[in-house]
CSV table of C-alpha atoms in Angstrom, one decimal:
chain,number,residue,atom,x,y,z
A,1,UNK,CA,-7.3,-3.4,-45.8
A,2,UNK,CA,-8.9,-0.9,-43.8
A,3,UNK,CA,-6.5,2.5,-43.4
A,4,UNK,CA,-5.3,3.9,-39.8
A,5,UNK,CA,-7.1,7.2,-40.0
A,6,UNK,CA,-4.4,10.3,-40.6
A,7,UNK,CA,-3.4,12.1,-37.3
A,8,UNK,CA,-2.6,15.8,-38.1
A,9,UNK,CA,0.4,17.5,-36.6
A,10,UNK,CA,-1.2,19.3,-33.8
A,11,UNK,CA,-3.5,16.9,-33.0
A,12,UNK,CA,-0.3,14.6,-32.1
A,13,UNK,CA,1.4,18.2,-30.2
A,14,UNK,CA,-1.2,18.9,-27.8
A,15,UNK,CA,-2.5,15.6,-26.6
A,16,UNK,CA,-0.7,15.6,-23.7
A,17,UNK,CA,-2.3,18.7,-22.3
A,18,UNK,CA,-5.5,18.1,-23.7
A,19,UNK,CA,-5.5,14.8,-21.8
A,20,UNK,CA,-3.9,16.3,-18.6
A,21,UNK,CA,-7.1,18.8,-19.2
A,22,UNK,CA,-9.6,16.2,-19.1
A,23,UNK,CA,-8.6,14.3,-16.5
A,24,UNK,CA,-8.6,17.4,-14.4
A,25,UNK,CA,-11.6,19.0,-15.7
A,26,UNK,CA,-13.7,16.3,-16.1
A,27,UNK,CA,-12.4,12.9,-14.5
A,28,UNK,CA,-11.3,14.1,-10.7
A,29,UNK,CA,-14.3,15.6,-10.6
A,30,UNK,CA,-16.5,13.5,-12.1
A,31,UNK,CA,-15.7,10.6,-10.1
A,32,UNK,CA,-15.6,12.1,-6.7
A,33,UNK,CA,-18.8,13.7,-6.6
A,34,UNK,CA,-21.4,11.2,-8.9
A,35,UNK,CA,-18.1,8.3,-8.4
A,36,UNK,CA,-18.2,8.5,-4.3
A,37,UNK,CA,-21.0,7.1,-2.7
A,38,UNK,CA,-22.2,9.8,0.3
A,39,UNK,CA,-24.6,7.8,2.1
A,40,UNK,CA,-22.4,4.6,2.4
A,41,UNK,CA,-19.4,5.6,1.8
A,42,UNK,CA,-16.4,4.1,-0.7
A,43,UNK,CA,-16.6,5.0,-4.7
A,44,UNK,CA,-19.0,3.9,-6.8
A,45,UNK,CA,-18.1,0.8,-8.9
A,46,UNK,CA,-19.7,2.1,-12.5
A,47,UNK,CA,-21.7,4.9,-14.0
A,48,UNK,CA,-24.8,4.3,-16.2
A,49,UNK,CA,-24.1,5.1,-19.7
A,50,UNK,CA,-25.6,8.7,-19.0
A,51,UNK,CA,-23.3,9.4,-16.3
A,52,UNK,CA,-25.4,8.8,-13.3
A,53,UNK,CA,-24.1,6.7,-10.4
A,54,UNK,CA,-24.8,2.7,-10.6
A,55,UNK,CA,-25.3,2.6,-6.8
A,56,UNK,CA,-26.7,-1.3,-7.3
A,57,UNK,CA,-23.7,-2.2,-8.5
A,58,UNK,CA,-21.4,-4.5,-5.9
A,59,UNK,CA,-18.3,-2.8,-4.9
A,60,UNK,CA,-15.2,-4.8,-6.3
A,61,UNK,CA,-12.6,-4.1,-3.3
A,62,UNK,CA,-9.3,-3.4,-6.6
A,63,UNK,CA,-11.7,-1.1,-8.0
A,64,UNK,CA,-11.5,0.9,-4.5
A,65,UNK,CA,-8.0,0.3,-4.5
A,66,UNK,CA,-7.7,1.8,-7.4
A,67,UNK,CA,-9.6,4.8,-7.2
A,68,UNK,CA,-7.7,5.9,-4.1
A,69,UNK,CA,-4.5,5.7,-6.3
A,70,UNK,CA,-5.7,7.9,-8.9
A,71,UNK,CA,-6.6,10.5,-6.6
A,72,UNK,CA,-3.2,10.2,-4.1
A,73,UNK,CA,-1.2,10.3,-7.5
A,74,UNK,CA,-2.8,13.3,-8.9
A,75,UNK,CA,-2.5,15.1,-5.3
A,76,UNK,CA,1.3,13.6,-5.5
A,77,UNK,CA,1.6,15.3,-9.0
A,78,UNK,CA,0.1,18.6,-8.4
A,79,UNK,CA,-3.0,18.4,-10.9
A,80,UNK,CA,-5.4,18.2,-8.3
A,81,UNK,CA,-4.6,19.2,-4.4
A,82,UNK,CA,-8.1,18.1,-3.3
A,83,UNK,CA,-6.7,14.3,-4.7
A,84,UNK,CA,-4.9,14.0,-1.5
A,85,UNK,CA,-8.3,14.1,1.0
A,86,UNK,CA,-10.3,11.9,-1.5
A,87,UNK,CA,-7.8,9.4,-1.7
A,88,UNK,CA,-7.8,9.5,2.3
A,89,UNK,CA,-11.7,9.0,2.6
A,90,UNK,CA,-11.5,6.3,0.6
A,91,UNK,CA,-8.4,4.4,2.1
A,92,UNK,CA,-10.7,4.8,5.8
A,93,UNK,CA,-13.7,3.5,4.0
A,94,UNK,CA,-11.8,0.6,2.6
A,95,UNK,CA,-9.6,-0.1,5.7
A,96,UNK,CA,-13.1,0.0,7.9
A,97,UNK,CA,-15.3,-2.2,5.3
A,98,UNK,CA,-12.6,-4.5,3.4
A,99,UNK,CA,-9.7,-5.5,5.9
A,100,UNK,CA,-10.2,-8.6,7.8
A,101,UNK,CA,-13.9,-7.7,8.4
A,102,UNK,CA,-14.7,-12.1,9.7
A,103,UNK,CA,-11.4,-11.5,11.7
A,104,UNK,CA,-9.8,-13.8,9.4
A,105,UNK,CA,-6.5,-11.9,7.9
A,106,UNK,CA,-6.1,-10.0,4.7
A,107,UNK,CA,-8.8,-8.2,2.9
A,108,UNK,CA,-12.5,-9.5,1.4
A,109,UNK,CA,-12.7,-9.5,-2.7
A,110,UNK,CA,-16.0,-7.7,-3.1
A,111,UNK,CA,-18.4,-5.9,-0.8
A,112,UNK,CA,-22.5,-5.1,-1.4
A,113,UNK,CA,-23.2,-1.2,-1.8
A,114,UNK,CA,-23.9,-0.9,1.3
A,115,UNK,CA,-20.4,-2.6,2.7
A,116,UNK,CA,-21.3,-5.3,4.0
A,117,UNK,CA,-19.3,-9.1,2.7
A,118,UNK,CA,-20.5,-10.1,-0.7
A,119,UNK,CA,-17.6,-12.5,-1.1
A,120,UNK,CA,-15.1,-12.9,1.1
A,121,UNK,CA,-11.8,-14.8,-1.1
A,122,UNK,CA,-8.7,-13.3,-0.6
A,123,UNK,CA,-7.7,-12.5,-4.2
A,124,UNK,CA,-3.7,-11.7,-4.7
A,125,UNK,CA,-4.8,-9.0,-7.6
A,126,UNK,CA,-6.9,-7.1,-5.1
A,127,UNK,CA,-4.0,-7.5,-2.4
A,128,UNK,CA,-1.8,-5.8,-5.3
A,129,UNK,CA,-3.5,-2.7,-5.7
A,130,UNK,CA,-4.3,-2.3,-2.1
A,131,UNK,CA,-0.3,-2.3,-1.9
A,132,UNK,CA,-0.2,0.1,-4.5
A,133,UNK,CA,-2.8,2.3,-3.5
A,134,UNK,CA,-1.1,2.7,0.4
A,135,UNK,CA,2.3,3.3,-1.4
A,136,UNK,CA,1.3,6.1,-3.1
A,137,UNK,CA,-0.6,7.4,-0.2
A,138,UNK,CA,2.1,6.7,2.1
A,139,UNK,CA,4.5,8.7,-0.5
A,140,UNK,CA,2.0,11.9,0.4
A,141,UNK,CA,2.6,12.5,3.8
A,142,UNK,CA,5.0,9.2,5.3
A,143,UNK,CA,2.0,8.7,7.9
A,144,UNK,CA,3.5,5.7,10.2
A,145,UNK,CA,-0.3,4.3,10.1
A,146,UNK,CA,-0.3,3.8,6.6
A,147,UNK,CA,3.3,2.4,6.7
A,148,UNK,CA,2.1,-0.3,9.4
A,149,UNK,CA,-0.9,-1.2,7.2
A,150,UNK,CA,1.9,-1.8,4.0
A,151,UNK,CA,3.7,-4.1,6.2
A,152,UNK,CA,0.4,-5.9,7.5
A,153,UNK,CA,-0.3,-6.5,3.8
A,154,UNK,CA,3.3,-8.0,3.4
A,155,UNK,CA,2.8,-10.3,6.4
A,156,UNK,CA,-0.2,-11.8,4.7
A,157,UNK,CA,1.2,-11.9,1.2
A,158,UNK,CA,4.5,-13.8,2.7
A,159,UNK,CA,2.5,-15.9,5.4
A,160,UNK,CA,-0.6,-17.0,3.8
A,161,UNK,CA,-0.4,-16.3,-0.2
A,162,UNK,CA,2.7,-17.3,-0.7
A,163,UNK,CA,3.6,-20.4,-3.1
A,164,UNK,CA,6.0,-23.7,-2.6
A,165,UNK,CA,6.5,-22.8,-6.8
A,166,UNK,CA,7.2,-19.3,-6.2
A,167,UNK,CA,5.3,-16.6,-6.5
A,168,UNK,CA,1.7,-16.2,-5.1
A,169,UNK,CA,-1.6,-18.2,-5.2
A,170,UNK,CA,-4.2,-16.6,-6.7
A,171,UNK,CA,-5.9,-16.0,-3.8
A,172,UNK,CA,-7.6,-18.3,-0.9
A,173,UNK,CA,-9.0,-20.3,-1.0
A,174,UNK,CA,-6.7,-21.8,-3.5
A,175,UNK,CA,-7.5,-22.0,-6.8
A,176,UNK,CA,-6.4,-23.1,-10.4
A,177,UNK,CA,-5.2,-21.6,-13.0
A,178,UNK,CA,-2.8,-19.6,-11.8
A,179,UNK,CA,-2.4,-16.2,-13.4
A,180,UNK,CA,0.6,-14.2,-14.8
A,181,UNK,CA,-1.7,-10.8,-14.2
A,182,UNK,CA,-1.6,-10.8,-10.2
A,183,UNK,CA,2.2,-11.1,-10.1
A,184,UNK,CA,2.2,-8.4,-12.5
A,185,UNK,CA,0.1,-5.9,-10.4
A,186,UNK,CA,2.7,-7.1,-7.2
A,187,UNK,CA,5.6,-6.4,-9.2
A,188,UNK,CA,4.5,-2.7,-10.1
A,189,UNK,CA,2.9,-2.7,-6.5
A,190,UNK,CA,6.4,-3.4,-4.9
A,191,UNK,CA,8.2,-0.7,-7.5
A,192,UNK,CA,5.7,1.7,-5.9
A,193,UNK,CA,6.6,1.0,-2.2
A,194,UNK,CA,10.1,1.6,-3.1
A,195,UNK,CA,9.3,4.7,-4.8
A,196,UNK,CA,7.1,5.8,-1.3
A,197,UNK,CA,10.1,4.2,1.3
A,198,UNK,CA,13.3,4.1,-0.7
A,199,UNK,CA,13.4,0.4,1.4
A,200,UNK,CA,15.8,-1.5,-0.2
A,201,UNK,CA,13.7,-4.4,1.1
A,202,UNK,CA,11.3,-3.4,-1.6
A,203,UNK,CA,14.2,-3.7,-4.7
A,204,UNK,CA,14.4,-7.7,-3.6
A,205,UNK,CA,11.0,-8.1,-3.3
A,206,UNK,CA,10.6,-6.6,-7.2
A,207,UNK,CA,13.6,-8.7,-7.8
A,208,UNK,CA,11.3,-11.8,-6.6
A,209,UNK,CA,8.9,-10.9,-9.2
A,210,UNK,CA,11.8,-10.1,-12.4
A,211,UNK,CA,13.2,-13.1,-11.7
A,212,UNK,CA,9.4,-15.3,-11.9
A,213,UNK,CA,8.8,-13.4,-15.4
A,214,UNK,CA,12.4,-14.7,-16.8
A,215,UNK,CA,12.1,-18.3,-15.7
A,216,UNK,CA,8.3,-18.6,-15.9
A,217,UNK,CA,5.8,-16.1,-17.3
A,218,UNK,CA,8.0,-15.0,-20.4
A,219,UNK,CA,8.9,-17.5,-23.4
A,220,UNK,CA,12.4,-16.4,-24.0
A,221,UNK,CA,12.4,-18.4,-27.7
A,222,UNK,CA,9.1,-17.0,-29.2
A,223,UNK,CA,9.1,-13.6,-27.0
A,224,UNK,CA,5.8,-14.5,-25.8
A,225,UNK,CA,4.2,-13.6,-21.8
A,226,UNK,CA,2.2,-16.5,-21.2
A,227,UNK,CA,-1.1,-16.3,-19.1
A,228,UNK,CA,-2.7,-19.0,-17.5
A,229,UNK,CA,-0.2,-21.6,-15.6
A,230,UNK,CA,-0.7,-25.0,-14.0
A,231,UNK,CA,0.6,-25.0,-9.8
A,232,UNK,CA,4.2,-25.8,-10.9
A,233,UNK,CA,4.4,-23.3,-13.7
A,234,UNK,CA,3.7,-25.7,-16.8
A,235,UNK,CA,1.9,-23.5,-18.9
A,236,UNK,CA,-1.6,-24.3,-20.1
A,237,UNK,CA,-1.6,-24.8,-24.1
A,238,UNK,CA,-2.8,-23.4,-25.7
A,239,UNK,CA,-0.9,-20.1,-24.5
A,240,UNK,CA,-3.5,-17.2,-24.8
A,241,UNK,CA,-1.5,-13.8,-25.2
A,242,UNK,CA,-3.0,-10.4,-24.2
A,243,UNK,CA,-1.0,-7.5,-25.9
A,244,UNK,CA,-2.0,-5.4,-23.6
A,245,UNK,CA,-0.3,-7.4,-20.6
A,246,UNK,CA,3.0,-7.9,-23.4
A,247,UNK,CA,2.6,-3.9,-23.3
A,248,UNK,CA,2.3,-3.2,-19.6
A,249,UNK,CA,5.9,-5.2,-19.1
A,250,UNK,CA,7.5,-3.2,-21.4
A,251,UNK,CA,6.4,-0.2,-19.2
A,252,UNK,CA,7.0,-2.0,-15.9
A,253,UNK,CA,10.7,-3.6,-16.7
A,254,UNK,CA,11.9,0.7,-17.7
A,255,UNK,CA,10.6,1.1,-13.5
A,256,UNK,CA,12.4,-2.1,-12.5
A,257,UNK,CA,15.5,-0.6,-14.5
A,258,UNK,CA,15.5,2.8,-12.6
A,259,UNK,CA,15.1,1.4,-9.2
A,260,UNK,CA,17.6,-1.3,-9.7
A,261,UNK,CA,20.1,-1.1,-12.8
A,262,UNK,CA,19.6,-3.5,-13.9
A,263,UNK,CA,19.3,-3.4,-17.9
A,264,UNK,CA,15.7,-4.8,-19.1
A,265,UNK,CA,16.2,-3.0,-22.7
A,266,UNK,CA,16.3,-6.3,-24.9
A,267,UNK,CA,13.3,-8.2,-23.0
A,268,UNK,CA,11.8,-4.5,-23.3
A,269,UNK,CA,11.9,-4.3,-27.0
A,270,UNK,CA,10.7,-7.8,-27.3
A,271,UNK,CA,8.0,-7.9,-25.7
A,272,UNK,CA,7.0,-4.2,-27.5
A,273,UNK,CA,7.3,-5.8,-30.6
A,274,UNK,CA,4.8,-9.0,-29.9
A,275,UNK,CA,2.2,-6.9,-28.8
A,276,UNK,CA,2.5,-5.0,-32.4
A,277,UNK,CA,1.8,-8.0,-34.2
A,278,UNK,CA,-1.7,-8.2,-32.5
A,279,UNK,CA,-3.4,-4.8,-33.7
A,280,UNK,CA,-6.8,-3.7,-35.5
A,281,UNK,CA,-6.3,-2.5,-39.0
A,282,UNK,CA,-8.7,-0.1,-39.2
A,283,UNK,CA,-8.0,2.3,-35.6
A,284,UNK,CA,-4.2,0.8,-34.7
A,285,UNK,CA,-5.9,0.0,-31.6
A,286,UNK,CA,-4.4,-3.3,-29.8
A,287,UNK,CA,-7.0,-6.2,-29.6
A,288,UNK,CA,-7.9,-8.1,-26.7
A,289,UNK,CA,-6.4,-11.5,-27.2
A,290,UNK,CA,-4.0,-13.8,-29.7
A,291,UNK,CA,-2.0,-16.8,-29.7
A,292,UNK,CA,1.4,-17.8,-29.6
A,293,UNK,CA,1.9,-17.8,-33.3
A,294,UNK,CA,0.2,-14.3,-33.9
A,295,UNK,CA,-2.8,-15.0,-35.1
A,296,UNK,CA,-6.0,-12.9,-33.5
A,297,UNK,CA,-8.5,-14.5,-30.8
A,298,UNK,CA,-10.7,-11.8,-29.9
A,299,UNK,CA,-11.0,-9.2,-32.3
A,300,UNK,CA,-12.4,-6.6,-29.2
A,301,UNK,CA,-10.5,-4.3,-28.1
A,302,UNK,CA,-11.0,-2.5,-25.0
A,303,UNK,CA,-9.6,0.5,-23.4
A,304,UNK,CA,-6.7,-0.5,-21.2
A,305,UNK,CA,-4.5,-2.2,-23.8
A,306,UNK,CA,-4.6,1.4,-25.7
A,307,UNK,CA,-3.2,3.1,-22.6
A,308,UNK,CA,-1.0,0.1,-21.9
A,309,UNK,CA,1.0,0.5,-25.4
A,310,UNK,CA,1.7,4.3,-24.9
A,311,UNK,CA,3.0,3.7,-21.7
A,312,UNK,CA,5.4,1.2,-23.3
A,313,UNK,CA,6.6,3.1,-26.1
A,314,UNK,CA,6.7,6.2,-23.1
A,315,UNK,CA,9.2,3.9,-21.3
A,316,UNK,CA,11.3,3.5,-24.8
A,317,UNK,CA,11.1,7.2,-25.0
A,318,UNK,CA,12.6,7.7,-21.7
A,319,UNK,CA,15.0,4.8,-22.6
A,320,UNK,CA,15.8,7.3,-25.6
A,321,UNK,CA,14.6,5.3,-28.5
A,322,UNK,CA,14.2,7.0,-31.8
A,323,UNK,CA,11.0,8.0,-32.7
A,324,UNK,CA,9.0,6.5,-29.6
A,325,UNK,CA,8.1,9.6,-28.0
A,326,UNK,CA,6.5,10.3,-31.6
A,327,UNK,CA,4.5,6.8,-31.5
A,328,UNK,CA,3.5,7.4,-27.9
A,329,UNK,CA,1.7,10.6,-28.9
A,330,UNK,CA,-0.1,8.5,-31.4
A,331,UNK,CA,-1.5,5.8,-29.0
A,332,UNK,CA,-2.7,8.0,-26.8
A,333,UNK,CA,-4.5,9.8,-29.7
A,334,UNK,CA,-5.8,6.6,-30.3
A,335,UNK,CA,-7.2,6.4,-27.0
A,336,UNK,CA,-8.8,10.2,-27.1
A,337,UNK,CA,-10.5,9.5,-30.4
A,338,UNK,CA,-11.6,6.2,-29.5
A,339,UNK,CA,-12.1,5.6,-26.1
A,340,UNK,CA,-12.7,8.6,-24.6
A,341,UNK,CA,-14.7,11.1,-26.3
A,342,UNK,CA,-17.7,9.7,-24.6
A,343,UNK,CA,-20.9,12.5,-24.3
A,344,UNK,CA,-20.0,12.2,-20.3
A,345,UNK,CA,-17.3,14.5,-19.4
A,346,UNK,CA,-14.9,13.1,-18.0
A,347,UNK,CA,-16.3,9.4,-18.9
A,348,UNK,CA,-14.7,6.7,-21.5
A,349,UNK,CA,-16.2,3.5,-23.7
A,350,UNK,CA,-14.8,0.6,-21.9
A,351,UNK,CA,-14.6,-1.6,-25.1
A,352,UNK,CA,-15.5,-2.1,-28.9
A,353,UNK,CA,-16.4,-4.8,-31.2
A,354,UNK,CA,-14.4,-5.3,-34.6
A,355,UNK,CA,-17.2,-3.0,-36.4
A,356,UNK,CA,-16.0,-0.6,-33.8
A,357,UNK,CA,-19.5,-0.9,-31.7
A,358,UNK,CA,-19.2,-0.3,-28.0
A,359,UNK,CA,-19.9,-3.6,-25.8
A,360,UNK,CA,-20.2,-2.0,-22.5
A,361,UNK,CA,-22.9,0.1,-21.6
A,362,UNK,CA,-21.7,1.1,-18.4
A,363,UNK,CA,-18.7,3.2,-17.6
A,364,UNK,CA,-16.9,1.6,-15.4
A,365,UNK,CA,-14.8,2.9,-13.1
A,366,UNK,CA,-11.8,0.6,-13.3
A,367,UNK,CA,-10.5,2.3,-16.4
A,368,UNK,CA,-9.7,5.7,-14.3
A,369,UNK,CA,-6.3,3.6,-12.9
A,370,UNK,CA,-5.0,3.1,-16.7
A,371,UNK,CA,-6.3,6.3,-18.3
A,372,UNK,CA,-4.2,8.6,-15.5
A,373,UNK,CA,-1.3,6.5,-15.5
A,374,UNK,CA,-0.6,7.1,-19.3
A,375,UNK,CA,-0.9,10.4,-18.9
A,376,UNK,CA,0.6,11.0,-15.9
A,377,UNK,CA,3.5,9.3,-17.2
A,378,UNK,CA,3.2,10.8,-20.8
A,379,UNK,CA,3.5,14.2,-18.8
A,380,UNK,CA,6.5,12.9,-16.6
A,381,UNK,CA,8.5,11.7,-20.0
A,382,UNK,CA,7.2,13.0,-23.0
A,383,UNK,CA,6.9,17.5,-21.9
């Protein structure tokens, strides 16, 4: 059995500031300038492996989503003032090339560089960090525009996505399987809006989405979070569990907690421990997928479930666990050694291979959301 390498002292200290440093050094930089796209407009989806822009690559609508988030939140924190304007250009961009561009309602699930329709589903999981992303601009300046744009988004969500089984479909057309992951991304979507509003509307609407994970997405007998779901909810066997997901709850049930009170500390710790049982010997780096029974799937392991399990062991911090701030420093050196000491400043390998080979030659831009949030968080909690 392979050994964890040895993390000195200091290297464990520090990593919060070196990682506040990089992101805004290298990252908001990085992907605002080679990231944004001047001649079209809206960011760039992925950067070739030497940092240059992939401006062939089709421009997934979360991804934009997303990228607007990171910049609003880092304006929102204070790391990076210029955040706020970025985040701005690229909410016009997507409310002008995304939103309901066939007159139809809702917004389009991918667009060519060039912003025109490449495919026009409505997919809940882009809807969800569209939410996301205008709650945290919204939380900038309260701008009645953005407001009105949240509450279009509602409209459609509760007119047009919604399910008969609860819950939302994954997008429309309808399709099958349904997903635990999109009613994930809603639930942290609608913690954000009542982060941005303080609208208690948005504590029932999380409240919607607590209640789905107790009675459907989470196996209360083997602390499993299921995946993949027939219409009514039957789950599809056998159950494929992703410890980064079991991870991203943990962090998600501490926000429900603290807008709510209600206590989430037992389903919290379950859930943390499940996603331990699914790790790589040799880094302590989570791996992609497992089954119900712990055994390992998919020995990959790619960035986000490494940011995903310091943000859960950050919420047990903050919940004032013993010794989690201590194993939250160590997952996200884990993630500086592994993930993101790429030779592009400011850049990250998106995934590895059991032999620890990276998979992805690109560096995609869709890992920017989950790197910042860590450590925006790490910062909020753990200094």
């Amino acid at each position: 059995m392979a050994e964890e390498p040895v993390m000195a002292a200091e290297e464990t200290a520090e990593v919060v500031a070196r990682l506040k440093r990089r992101m805004i050094d290298d990252a908001m930089p990085l992907w605002s300038t080679v990231g944004w796209d001047d001649a079209a407009g809206g960011f760039i989806d992925r950067l070739h492996r030497d940092g240059t822009a992939d401006a062939a690559a089709p421009r997934r609508v979360f991804v934009q989503a997303r990228q607007i988030w990171c910049y609003a939140k880092a304006a929102q924190m204070g790391w990076y003032p210029e955040g706020r304007a970025i985040a701005l250009k690229g909410l016009e961009h997507l409310l002008a090339k995304a939103k309901s561009p066939d007159g139809k309602p809702g917004y389009v699930h991918r667009l060519t560089p060039e912003g025109a329709v490449l495919d026009g589903r409505r997919d809940a999981y882009d809807h969800a960090f569209i939410l996301f992303a205008l709650a945290t601009v919204y939380g900038l300046d309260k701008d009645a525009q953005v407001r009105a744009e949240i509450d279009a988004l509602l409209g459609f969500l509760d007119g047009h996505l919604r399910s008969p089984h609860g819950g939302v479909h994954e997008g429309l057309p309808v399709s099958l399987p349904r997903r635990q992951n999109p009613h994930m991304h809603l639930f942290e979507a609608m913690i954000a809006c009542f982060d941005a509003t303080h609208d208690l509307s948005f504590q029932n609407r999380a409240g919607e989405f607590f209640a789905l994970f107790l009675a459907n997405l989470y196996d209360k007998q083997k602390h499993v979070l299921s995946e993949y779901f027939e219409e009514d909810w039957s789950k599809i066997e056998p159950v494929s569990v992703e410890p980064g997901h079991q991870a991203e709850w943990v962090w998600l049930l501490k926000g429900f907690e603290r807008i709510t009170g209600c206590p989430t500390g037992q389903r919290r710790s379950e859930l943390l421990a499940t996603a331990l049982r699914y790790c790589d010997e040799a880094t302590g780096c989570l791996i992609d997928e497992g089954d119900a029974s712990g055994n390992i799937r998919r020995s990959t392991r790619r960035l986000w479930p490494q940011t995903e399990i310091a943000k859960a062991w950050i919420a047990q911090a903050e919940s004032g666990e013993a010794g989690a701030a201590d194993k939250a420093r160590a997952a996200l050196v884990r993630l500086e050694r592994n993930y993101l000491s790429h030779p592009v400043k400011g850049g990250w390998y998106d995934q590895f291979d059991r032999d620890g080979k990276s998979l992805v030659d690109t560096i995609p831009a869709s890992s920017f959301y989950h790197v910042l949030c860590a450590v925006t968080e790490a910062e909020l909690v753990l200094e």
